[in-house]
Coordinates of C-alpha atoms in Angstrom, one line a residue:
Chain A
X587 CA -34.7 -22.6 24.1
X588 CA -34.3 -18.9 25.8
X589 CA -32.7 -20.2 28.9
X590 CA -30.1 -22.6 26.9
X591 CA -28.9 -19.6 25.4
X592 CA -28.3 -17.7 28.7
X593 CA -26.7 -21.0 29.8
X594 CA -24.3 -21.0 27.1
X595 CA -23.5 -17.3 27.0
X596 CA -22.5 -17.5 30.7
X597 CA -20.4 -20.8 30.1
X598 CA -18.7 -18.9 27.2
X599 CA -17.9 -16.1 29.2
X600 CA -16.5 -18.2 32.6
X601 CA -14.3 -19.6 30.3
X602 CA -13.3 -16.4 28.3
X603 CA -13.5 -13.5 30.0
X604 CA -12.5 -10.9 27.9
X605 CA -11.2 -13.0 25.1
X606 CA -11.0 -10.2 22.8
X607 CA -8.9 -7.6 24.8
X608 CA -6.4 -11.0 26.1
X609 CA -6.1 -12.1 22.7
X610 CA -5.1 -8.1 21.7
X611 CA -3.3 -7.8 24.4
X612 CA -1.2 -10.6 24.0
X613 CA -0.7 -10.2 20.1
X614 CA 0.6 -7.1 20.8
X615 CA 3.1 -8.1 23.2
X616 CA 4.2 -10.7 21.1
X617 CA 4.4 -8.7 18.2
X618 CA 6.8 -6.0 20.2
X619 CA 8.8 -8.5 21.7
X620 CA 9.2 -11.0 18.4
X621 CA 8.2 -8.9 15.6
X622 CA 4.9 -9.4 13.6
X623 CA 6.1 -12.0 11.0
X624 CA 7.5 -14.1 13.8
X625 CA 4.3 -14.5 15.8
X626 CA 2.0 -17.1 15.3
X627 CA -1.5 -17.6 15.8
X628 CA -1.1 -20.2 18.2
X629 CA 1.7 -18.2 20.3
X630 CA -0.9 -15.5 20.8
X631 CA -3.7 -17.7 21.9
X632 CA -1.0 -19.8 24.2
X633 CA 0.1 -16.1 25.6
X634 CA -3.8 -15.4 25.8
X635 CA -4.2 -18.5 28.0
X636 CA -6.4 -19.7 25.1
X637 CA -6.2 -21.8 21.9
X638 CA -6.4 -21.6 18.2
X639 CA -9.9 -22.2 17.7
X640 CA -10.6 -19.4 20.3
X641 CA -8.6 -17.0 18.5
X642 CA -10.2 -18.4 15.3
X643 CA -13.5 -17.6 17.1
X644 CA -12.7 -13.9 17.9
X645 CA -10.5 -12.8 14.5
X646 CA -10.1 -13.8 10.6
X647 CA -6.5 -14.0 10.7
X648 CA -3.3 -12.8 12.7
X649 CA -3.4 -9.4 11.2
X650 CA -7.4 -8.7 12.1
X651 CA -6.3 -8.6 15.6
X652 CA -4.6 -5.5 15.4
X653 CA -7.9 -3.8 14.5
X654 CA -10.0 -4.8 16.5
X655 CA -11.0 -1.0 17.9
X656 CA -11.9 -0.2 14.2
X657 CA -15.0 -2.0 14.4
X658 CA -16.1 0.0 17.5
X659 CA -15.2 3.3 16.1
X660 CA -17.1 2.3 13.3
X661 CA -20.0 1.6 15.3
X662 CA -20.0 4.6 17.5
X663 CA -19.3 6.9 14.5
X664 CA -22.5 5.3 12.9
X665 CA -24.1 5.1 16.2
X666 CA -23.4 9.0 16.9
X667 CA -24.6 10.3 13.3
X668 CA -28.4 7.9 13.1
X669 CA -28.8 9.9 16.9
X670 CA -28.0 13.0 16.3
X671 CA -30.5 15.4 17.2
X672 CA -33.8 16.0 14.3
X673 CA -32.1 19.2 12.0
X674 CA -28.6 18.8 12.6
X675 CA -26.3 19.8 10.2
X676 CA -24.2 17.8 8.3
X677 CA -21.2 20.0 10.4
X678 CA -23.4 19.1 13.8
X679 CA -23.3 15.3 12.5
X680 CA -20.0 15.1 11.9
X681 CA -18.9 16.9 15.3
X682 CA -21.4 14.4 16.8
X683 CA -19.2 11.4 15.1
X684 CA -16.0 12.5 16.8
X685 CA -17.5 12.9 19.9
X686 CA -18.3 9.4 19.9
X687 CA -14.7 8.3 19.7
X688 CA -14.2 9.7 23.1
X689 CA -15.5 6.4 24.2
X690 CA -12.9 4.0 22.4
X691 CA -10.0 6.5 23.2
X692 CA -9.0 5.4 26.5
X693 CA -5.6 5.6 28.3
X694 CA -4.9 1.9 27.6
X695 CA -6.1 2.7 24.4
X696 CA -3.3 5.3 23.9
X697 CA -0.6 3.1 25.4
X698 CA -1.5 0.2 22.7
X699 CA -2.2 2.6 19.9
X700 CA 1.3 3.9 20.1
X701 CA 2.7 -0.1 19.8
X702 CA 0.5 -0.7 16.8
X703 CA 1.3 2.7 14.9
X704 CA 5.0 1.3 14.8
X705 CA 4.0 -2.3 13.4
X706 CA 1.1 -1.0 10.9
X707 CA 4.1 1.2 9.6
X708 CA 6.7 -1.6 9.6
X709 CA 4.3 -4.0 7.5
X710 CA 3.0 -3.2 4.4
X711 CA 0.0 -6.5 4.8
X712 CA -0.6 -4.9 8.3
X713 CA -0.8 -1.4 6.7
X714 CA -3.1 -2.8 3.7
X715 CA -5.6 -4.1 6.1
X716 CA -5.6 -0.6 8.4
X717 CA -6.3 1.1 5.2
X718 CA -9.6 -1.8 4.4
X719 CA -10.7 -1.3 7.9
X720 CA -10.5 2.7 7.3
X721 CA -12.4 2.6 4.1
X722 CA -14.9 0.7 6.1
X723 CA -15.4 3.0 8.6
X724 CA -15.7 5.5 5.9
X725 CA -18.5 3.4 4.4
X726 CA -20.4 3.3 7.6
X727 CA -20.6 7.0 8.3
X728 CA -21.3 8.1 4.8
X729 CA -24.1 5.3 5.1
X730 CA -25.0 6.3 8.0
X731 CA -25.1 10.4 6.9
X732 CA -27.5 9.4 3.7
X733 CA -29.9 8.1 6.4
X734 CA -29.7 11.5 7.7
X735 CA -31.0 12.9 4.4
X736 CA -27.4 13.8 2.8
X737 CA -27.2 13.3 -0.6
X738 CA -24.6 10.6 -1.7
X739 CA -21.6 13.4 -2.3
X740 CA -22.3 14.9 0.8
X741 CA -22.3 11.9 2.7
X742 CA -18.9 10.7 1.2
X743 CA -17.2 14.2 1.4
X744 CA -18.5 14.3 5.3
X745 CA -17.2 10.3 5.5
X746 CA -13.9 11.6 4.4
X747 CA -13.8 14.5 6.5
X748 CA -14.2 12.7 9.4
X749 CA -12.0 10.0 8.9
X750 CA -9.1 13.1 7.8
X751 CA -10.1 15.0 11.2
X752 CA -10.2 11.2 13.3
X753 CA -6.0 11.3 11.8
X754 CA -5.4 14.6 12.4
X755 CA -6.8 14.1 16.0
X756 CA -5.2 11.1 16.8
X757 CA -1.8 12.3 15.8
X758 CA -2.0 15.1 18.2
X759 CA -3.3 13.3 21.0
X760 CA -0.4 10.5 20.9
X761 CA 1.9 13.4 21.1
X762 CA 0.2 14.9 23.7
X763 CA 0.8 14.1 27.4
X764 CA -0.6 10.9 28.9
X765 CA -4.1 11.5 30.4
X766 CA -5.6 14.2 28.4
X767 CA -8.8 13.4 26.8
X768 CA -9.7 12.8 23.3
X769 CA -12.4 14.8 22.3
X770 CA -10.8 18.6 22.7
X771 CA -8.6 16.8 19.8
X772 CA -11.1 16.4 17.7
X773 CA -13.0 19.1 17.9
X774 CA -10.1 21.3 17.1
X775 CA -8.9 19.1 14.3
X776 CA -12.6 18.8 12.6
X777 CA -12.5 23.0 13.0
X778 CA -8.6 23.3 11.4
X779 CA -10.1 21.3 8.7
X780 CA -13.2 23.3 7.9
X781 CA -11.3 26.5 7.8
X782 CA -8.9 25.0 5.0
X783 CA -12.2 24.0 3.3
X784 CA -13.0 27.6 3.2
X785 CA -9.8 28.2 0.9
X786 CA -11.2 25.4 -1.5
X787 CA -14.9 27.0 -1.5
X788 CA -15.2 30.7 -1.0
X789 CA -13.3 31.8 -4.0
X790 CA -15.8 30.1 -6.6
X791 CA -18.8 30.5 -4.2
X792 CA -17.8 34.5 -4.0
X793 CA -17.2 34.6 -8.2
X794 CA -20.4 32.8 -8.7
Chain T
X258 CA 29.7 2.8 -19.3
X259 CA 27.9 5.1 -20.9
X260 CA 26.9 3.2 -24.2
X261 CA 27.0 0.0 -22.2
X262 CA 23.8 1.0 -20.7
X263 CA 21.9 2.3 -23.8
X264 CA 23.3 -1.1 -25.9
X265 CA 21.2 -2.8 -22.9
X266 CA 18.4 -0.7 -23.3
X267 CA 18.2 -1.5 -26.3
X268 CA 18.2 -5.2 -26.2
X269 CA 15.3 -4.8 -22.8
X270 CA 13.4 -3.0 -25.8
X271 CA 14.2 -5.8 -28.4
X272 CA 13.4 -8.5 -26.6
X273 CA 10.3 -7.3 -24.2
X274 CA 8.5 -4.4 -26.4
X275 CA 6.0 -2.8 -23.5
X276 CA 6.5 -5.6 -21.8
X277 CA 4.9 -3.8 -18.7
X278 CA 1.2 -3.5 -20.8
X279 CA 1.0 -7.0 -22.4
X280 CA 1.5 -8.5 -19.0
X281 CA -1.1 -6.4 -17.5
X282 CA -3.9 -7.2 -20.2
X283 CA -2.8 -11.0 -20.1
X284 CA -3.2 -11.1 -16.2
X285 CA -6.4 -8.9 -16.4
X286 CA -8.1 -11.8 -19.2
X287 CA -6.4 -14.9 -17.5
X288 CA -8.6 -13.2 -14.3
X289 CA -11.7 -12.7 -15.7
X290 CA -10.8 -15.9 -17.8
X291 CA -10.1 -18.3 -15.0
X292 CA -10.0 -16.2 -11.8
X293 CA -7.9 -14.3 -10.0
X294 CA -7.3 -16.9 -7.3
X295 CA -6.8 -20.1 -9.8
X296 CA -4.2 -17.1 -11.8
X297 CA -0.6 -17.5 -11.6
X298 CA 1.8 -15.6 -12.0
X299 CA 3.6 -18.1 -14.7
X300 CA 0.4 -18.3 -16.6
X301 CA 0.6 -15.0 -17.1
X302 CA 3.9 -14.4 -18.5
X303 CA 3.1 -17.5 -20.3
X304 CA 0.7 -15.6 -21.9
X305 CA 1.9 -12.3 -22.6
X306 CA 4.9 -14.7 -23.9
X307 CA 7.2 -14.1 -21.3
X308 CA 9.0 -15.6 -18.4
X309 CA 8.0 -15.5 -14.9
X310 CA 11.5 -13.2 -14.1
X311 CA 10.4 -11.2 -16.8
X312 CA 7.1 -11.0 -14.7
X313 CA 9.1 -10.1 -11.7
X314 CA 11.1 -7.5 -12.9
X315 CA 8.2 -5.9 -13.9
X316 CA 5.6 -6.3 -11.0
X317 CA 6.3 -7.1 -7.1
X318 CA 3.5 -9.9 -7.3
X319 CA 0.0 -10.8 -8.8
X320 CA -2.1 -8.2 -7.0
X321 CA 0.5 -5.4 -8.3
X322 CA -0.4 -6.0 -12.3
X323 CA -3.5 -4.7 -11.6
X324 CA -2.4 -1.3 -10.2
X325 CA 0.3 -0.2 -12.7
X326 CA -1.9 2.9 -13.4
X327 CA -1.9 4.1 -10.5
X328 CA 1.5 4.4 -10.0
X329 CA 1.2 6.4 -13.2
X330 CA -1.9 8.5 -11.9
X331 CA 0.5 9.6 -8.7
X332 CA 3.2 10.7 -11.1
X333 CA 0.6 13.0 -13.4
X334 CA -1.1 14.3 -10.0
X335 CA 2.3 15.2 -8.5
X336 CA 3.5 16.8 -11.6
X337 CA 0.9 18.9 -12.7
X338 CA 0.5 20.2 -9.0
X339 CA 4.5 20.8 -8.7
X340 CA 4.0 22.5 -12.7
X341 CA 1.2 25.0 -11.8
X342 CA 1.3 28.4 -12.4
X343 CA 2.8 30.9 -9.8
X344 CA 0.4 32.0 -7.6
X345 CA -2.1 28.9 -8.2
X346 CA -4.7 28.6 -5.5
X347 CA -5.4 25.5 -3.7
X348 CA -8.2 25.2 -6.0
X349 CA -6.3 25.5 -9.3
X350 CA -3.7 23.3 -7.4
X351 CA -6.6 20.7 -7.5
X352 CA -7.7 21.4 -10.9
X353 CA -4.9 21.1 -12.3
X354 CA -4.1 17.7 -10.9
X355 CA -7.3 16.3 -12.0
X356 CA -6.9 17.3 -15.4
X357 CA -3.6 15.5 -16.1
X358 CA -5.5 12.2 -15.3
X359 CA -7.0 12.7 -18.8
X360 CA -3.7 11.0 -20.0
X361 CA -4.3 7.8 -18.5
X362 CA -7.4 7.8 -19.0
X363 CA -7.4 6.2 -22.6
X364 CA -10.3 4.5 -24.2
X365 CA -8.8 1.4 -23.7
X366 CA -7.9 2.1 -20.4
X367 CA -11.7 2.7 -19.6
X368 CA -12.5 -1.1 -21.5
X369 CA -9.6 -2.5 -18.7
X370 CA -10.5 -0.3 -15.9
X371 CA -14.4 -2.1 -16.2
X372 CA -12.8 -5.7 -15.4
X373 CA -10.4 -4.1 -12.8
X374 CA -13.4 -3.1 -11.0
X375 CA -14.9 -6.3 -10.9
X376 CA -12.0 -7.8 -10.1
X377 CA -11.3 -5.8 -7.1
X378 CA -14.9 -5.9 -5.8
X379 CA -14.7 -9.4 -5.4
X380 CA -11.5 -10.2 -3.8
X381 CA -10.5 -8.5 -0.5
X382 CA -6.8 -8.7 -1.4
X383 CA -6.8 -6.9 -4.3
X384 CA -9.3 -4.6 -2.3
X385 CA -6.3 -4.2 0.3
X386 CA -3.5 -3.5 -2.5
X387 CA -5.7 -0.8 -4.2
X388 CA -6.2 1.5 -0.9
X389 CA -3.0 1.2 -0.2
X390 CA -2.1 2.6 -3.6
X391 CA -4.3 4.9 -3.2
X392 CA -2.7 6.1 0.1
X393 CA 0.4 6.2 -2.3
X394 CA -1.4 8.5 -4.5
X395 CA -2.9 11.0 -1.9
X396 CA 0.5 11.0 0.2
X397 CA 2.3 12.2 -3.5
X398 CA -0.8 14.3 -3.9
X399 CA -0.2 16.0 -0.6
X400 CA 3.7 16.2 -0.9
X401 CA 3.2 18.0 -3.9
X402 CA 0.9 20.7 -2.4
X403 CA 3.4 21.2 0.6
X404 CA 6.0 22.4 -2.5
X405 CA 3.3 24.7 -3.3
X406 CA 3.7 26.1 0.0
X407 CA 0.3 24.4 1.3
X408 CA 0.3 24.0 5.0
X409 CA -0.1 20.4 6.6
X410 CA -3.5 20.2 7.1
X411 CA -4.3 22.3 3.8
X412 CA -2.1 19.9 1.7
X413 CA -3.6 16.9 3.9
X414 CA -7.1 17.9 2.9
X415 CA -6.5 19.1 -1.1
X416 CA -4.9 15.4 -1.2
X417 CA -8.1 13.6 -0.2
X418 CA -10.9 15.9 -2.1
X419 CA -8.4 15.5 -5.3
X420 CA -8.9 11.5 -4.5
X421 CA -12.8 11.8 -3.7
X422 CA -13.3 14.0 -6.9
X423 CA -11.2 11.4 -9.1
X424 CA -12.8 8.5 -7.9
X425 CA -16.5 10.5 -8.4
X426 CA -15.3 11.4 -11.4
X427 CA -14.0 7.9 -12.2
X428 CA -17.1 6.0 -11.3
X429 CA -19.5 8.3 -13.8
X430 CA -17.0 8.2 -16.6
X431 CA -17.7 4.3 -16.3
X432 CA -21.0 4.8 -17.2
X433 CA -21.1 7.4 -19.7
X434 CA -21.2 6.3 -23.0
X435 CA -17.4 4.9 -24.8
X436 CA -15.7 7.6 -26.4
X437 CA -16.7 10.8 -23.8
X438 CA -13.0 12.3 -22.2
X439 CA -12.3 12.4 -18.9
X440 CA -11.7 15.8 -17.7
X441 CA -15.3 17.5 -17.8
X442 CA -15.9 14.7 -15.7
X443 CA -13.0 15.4 -13.8
X444 CA -13.9 19.5 -13.5
X445 CA -17.8 18.6 -12.5
X446 CA -17.1 16.0 -9.9
X447 CA -14.7 18.3 -7.8
X448 CA -17.2 21.3 -8.6
X449 CA -19.8 18.8 -6.8
X450 CA -17.7 18.1 -4.2
X451 CA -16.9 22.1 -3.5
X452 CA -20.2 22.9 -3.5
X453 CA -21.2 20.2 -1.0
X454 CA -17.8 21.2 1.1
X455 CA -19.3 24.9 1.4
X456 CA -22.1 23.6 3.6
X457 CA -19.4 22.4 5.8
X458 CA -18.0 25.6 6.1
X459 CA -19.9 28.8 5.6
X460 CA -22.2 28.1 8.6
X461 CA -19.3 28.1 11.4
X462 CA -17.8 31.5 9.1
X463 CA -20.4 33.3 8.8
X464 CA -20.8 33.0 13.0
X465 CA -17.5 33.4 13.9

């Protein structure tokens, strides 16, 4: 039974090496060339040298092919929080999450991201899917923070702050020169936001 | 020309009094009775005593009829921030925004909201539209905060915190007994979140 499964995996790998990545690249190219609306799943699969069935084995629909990276990010954030050192503060958990994003923020991803940003901005159906993905990432961060002993509100606040820091870092990273690593942008964005948060917190603390 | 327009408005008012509210109520009733997917725009219009064209004069599509309240909220938040006293702090602007939500959070809205929460949770297409609405409310809050002299990051952080406080307050308000006003929930949620934010801010401030 076990050897059957291994044999099957090898077969799939032989026929569809990096299938997800190839489908994502093909989709992005076609969306840019012909427009998102005008591109069909069949065309994406064809460009990637596969068939429609293979596309749907990897993505639930046409929009989903634009957000594979979001699923990766959700995993990276949650794993980093769960494996942060014992006794890590809330801030340290968020720093660990943002530092872990580095693995997904490669120069190749950066090139694709620029195209994706334009596509998402131009199509509200795609934008909606992006927001659903972001809400799911936030939920996975807040679940990980609760596992680390944070209460419900601290976990949700921490998740929103991480997402906002990530978005700010991402925007700045996209404007920077090509080969800069993502981590310093993430660290700076979180710290800039914490400075703004101080204004929201300190007056009431001082008057308490 | 001017009197023409007034006459036209009167005519519309005579033929479609509270058209939006009636369409919203009819839609909610039908979604609960027959399911969201199964309900057509024609059925909604028919239940409200109108025709499809009237529906589409008020709402862009079937999903939109569930989120009329979100547009109202965006306006209430932004107006409250813009008309906060000169020299109001960021916190005072957020408090003003949340206090203004009261106008939209009537007992009737509360009854409808319970149905809407179930519908939104059960359908990811509807959930996506809700997230798009929330993103737009956040943008309108952050634009209002920038008008009040807050920088880009403070405005975005303030918007996210307002939205989170609103969601937390809303969840608690929905669990409370029927006739409680919304404002105290909003005030408490913001202040609870500020207490959690202190944990995210103070250590780095103290070590600075």
